[in-house]
Amino acid sequence: MTDGNKTIEISLDRARLDLDYCYDFIGSSYWSGGRTRGEFDQSVAVSFPVGAYCDGRQVGFARVVSDQFAIAYVADVFVDPDYRRMGIAAKMLDALHGHPDLARVKRWMLATADMQPLYRQHGYEDLDDMIMMRLDEEAQKRDPIR
């Protein structure tokens, strides 16, 4: 993905994640709820993470918690303030929705206090003022992953 002179790379490779950078951002976010570094590291270890990279560094992060079949929960989505308005969050969502290990998930959920317009563009519908859900009606038609 290119924005002007900047090339944004989206990667599902967890080895590329800069966990120090991610925790610094998430630890100070309104949604972290006082999460410790150890809790953050564990949450990433049991999730499907995605990172966004530009200018030789990480500039975005998101993760999905899932059983890989029935439900997926999108969490901890953020983009560095200096790189916003470039479609990075949308590209990270696309990468997660297209993740081969999540291909059979029908029900995708998330909670957000302020980014509903972005998620609506990706098929999420409001369940209340904070919870959103996206149904992938094609999920069960795809080949089983196991």
Short mmCIF file of C-alpha atoms in Angstrom, two decimals:
data_model
loop_
_atom_site.label_atom_id
_atom_site.label_comp_id
_atom_site.label_asym_id
_atom_site.label_seq_id
_atom_site.Cartn_x
_atom_site.Cartn_y
_atom_site.Cartn_z
CA MET A 1 0.00 0.00 0.00
CA THR A 2 1.40 3.41 -0.94
CA ASP A 3 0.26 6.79 0.34
CA GLY A 4 2.07 9.58 -1.47
CA ASN A 5 5.74 8.84 -0.89
CA LYS A 6 5.09 6.41 1.95
CA THR A 7 4.83 2.67 1.46
CA ILE A 8 2.81 0.90 4.13
CA GLU A 9 3.37 -2.80 4.61
CA ILE A 10 0.81 -4.98 6.38
CA SER A 11 2.16 -8.22 7.84
CA LEU A 12 0.73 -11.17 9.77
CA ASP A 13 4.25 -12.19 10.82
CA ARG A 14 4.25 -12.06 14.63
CA ALA A 15 8.07 -12.15 14.68
CA ARG A 16 8.10 -8.63 13.19
CA LEU A 17 5.98 -7.10 15.95
CA ASP A 18 7.64 -4.46 18.10
CA LEU A 19 5.93 -5.45 21.34
CA ASP A 20 7.59 -2.63 23.30
CA TYR A 21 6.12 -0.07 20.90
CA CYS A 22 2.71 -1.77 20.91
CA TYR A 23 2.54 -1.97 24.69
CA ASP A 24 3.62 1.67 25.08
CA PHE A 25 0.66 2.69 22.92
CA ILE A 26 -1.91 0.24 24.26
CA GLY A 27 -0.86 0.62 27.89
CA SER A 28 -1.79 4.30 27.74
CA SER A 29 -5.01 3.80 25.77
CA TYR A 30 -8.48 4.36 27.21
CA TRP A 31 -9.39 0.73 26.57
CA SER A 32 -6.42 -1.05 28.17
CA GLY A 33 -7.93 -1.11 31.66
CA GLY A 34 -4.55 -1.10 33.39
CA ARG A 35 -3.26 -4.14 31.52
CA THR A 36 0.27 -5.09 32.60
CA ARG A 37 3.07 -5.83 30.16
CA GLY A 38 2.88 -9.52 31.04
CA GLU A 39 -0.87 -9.56 30.38
CA PHE A 40 -0.32 -7.77 27.07
CA ASP A 41 2.38 -10.23 25.97
CA GLN A 42 0.11 -13.17 26.87
CA SER A 43 -2.81 -11.62 24.97
CA VAL A 44 -0.68 -11.34 21.83
CA ALA A 45 0.65 -14.89 22.25
CA VAL A 46 -2.87 -16.36 22.16
CA SER A 47 -4.13 -14.12 19.34
CA PHE A 48 -3.77 -13.62 15.62
CA PRO A 49 -1.88 -10.30 15.38
CA VAL A 50 -1.24 -8.00 12.44
CA GLY A 51 1.23 -5.15 12.18
CA ALA A 52 1.59 -2.16 9.88
CA TYR A 53 5.05 -0.88 8.98
CA CYS A 54 6.39 2.28 7.36
CA ASP A 55 9.63 4.24 7.38
CA GLY A 56 11.48 1.27 8.89
CA ARG A 57 9.26 0.94 11.95
CA GLN A 58 5.92 -0.34 13.16
CA VAL A 59 3.06 2.17 12.86
CA GLY A 60 -0.03 0.06 13.59
CA PHE A 61 -1.30 -3.05 15.32
CA ALA A 62 -4.45 -5.11 15.76
CA ARG A 63 -5.22 -8.62 16.93
CA VAL A 64 -8.01 -11.17 16.86
CA VAL A 65 -8.93 -13.62 19.60
CA SER A 66 -10.71 -16.62 18.11
CA ASP A 67 -11.58 -20.29 18.35
CA GLN A 68 -11.06 -20.26 14.55
CA PHE A 69 -14.58 -21.50 13.83
CA ALA A 70 -17.48 -19.87 15.63
CA ILE A 71 -16.30 -16.43 16.71
CA ALA A 72 -13.54 -13.87 16.35
CA TYR A 73 -13.06 -10.80 18.53
CA VAL A 74 -11.09 -7.87 17.10
CA ALA A 75 -9.06 -6.06 19.76
CA ASP A 76 -6.36 -3.47 20.39
CA VAL A 77 -6.57 -1.77 16.99
CA PHE A 78 -4.40 1.31 16.76
CA VAL A 79 -2.48 3.42 14.26
CA ASP A 80 0.31 5.81 15.23
CA PRO A 81 -1.09 9.37 15.19
CA ASP A 82 1.52 10.44 12.61
CA TYR A 83 0.24 7.79 10.18
CA ARG A 84 -3.52 8.14 10.52
CA ARG A 85 -5.88 8.95 7.64
CA MET A 86 -3.88 6.68 5.32
CA GLY A 87 -6.21 3.65 5.40
CA ILE A 88 -3.90 1.61 7.63
CA ALA A 89 -6.57 0.41 10.06
CA ALA A 90 -8.73 -0.66 7.12
CA LYS A 91 -5.85 -2.61 5.59
CA MET A 92 -5.12 -4.34 8.90
CA LEU A 93 -8.80 -5.35 9.15
CA ASP A 94 -8.70 -6.68 5.59
CA ALA A 95 -5.63 -8.76 6.47
CA LEU A 96 -7.31 -10.19 9.56
CA HIS A 97 -10.58 -10.92 7.72
CA GLY A 98 -8.52 -12.70 5.04
CA HIS A 99 -6.31 -14.65 7.47
CA PRO A 100 -6.34 -18.29 6.30
CA ASP A 101 -6.68 -19.61 9.86
CA LEU A 102 -9.82 -17.49 10.34
CA ALA A 103 -11.50 -18.30 7.01
CA ARG A 104 -14.30 -20.36 8.60
CA VAL A 105 -15.25 -17.81 11.27
CA LYS A 106 -18.82 -16.63 10.76
CA ARG A 107 -19.27 -14.17 13.64
CA TRP A 108 -16.79 -11.29 14.14
CA MET A 109 -17.23 -8.92 17.07
CA LEU A 110 -15.54 -5.89 18.57
CA ALA A 111 -16.05 -3.03 20.99
CA THR A 112 -15.28 0.58 20.15
CA ALA A 113 -16.18 3.92 21.62
CA ASP A 114 -15.22 6.02 18.62
CA MET A 115 -14.42 4.15 15.38
CA GLN A 116 -17.84 2.86 14.31
CA PRO A 117 -17.65 4.47 10.83
CA LEU A 118 -14.49 2.52 9.98
CA TYR A 119 -15.97 -0.78 11.09
CA ARG A 120 -19.28 -0.18 9.30
CA GLN A 121 -17.29 0.10 6.06
CA HIS A 122 -16.12 -3.46 6.72
CA GLY A 123 -19.56 -4.93 7.26
CA TYR A 124 -19.91 -4.51 11.02
CA GLU A 125 -23.29 -3.52 12.41
CA ASP A 126 -24.01 -1.81 15.71
CA LEU A 127 -25.45 -4.06 18.41
CA ASP A 128 -25.45 -1.20 20.91
CA ASP A 129 -23.49 2.03 21.37
CA MET A 130 -20.19 0.16 21.72
CA ILE A 131 -20.48 -3.47 20.50
CA MET A 132 -20.44 -4.28 16.80
CA MET A 133 -20.77 -7.55 14.87
CA ARG A 134 -20.01 -8.71 11.34
CA LEU A 135 -21.49 -11.91 9.93
CA ASP A 136 -19.56 -13.74 7.22
CA GLU A 137 -22.30 -15.83 5.64
CA GLU A 138 -19.79 -17.53 3.33
CA ALA A 139 -17.58 -18.82 6.16
CA GLN A 140 -19.09 -22.28 6.50
CA LYS A 141 -18.94 -22.81 2.73
CA ARG A 142 -15.15 -22.60 2.79
CA ASP A 143 -12.97 -25.68 3.13
CA PRO A 144 -12.33 -26.76 6.72
CA ILE A 145 -8.91 -25.74 8.01
CA ARG A 146 -8.40 -29.06 9.83
#
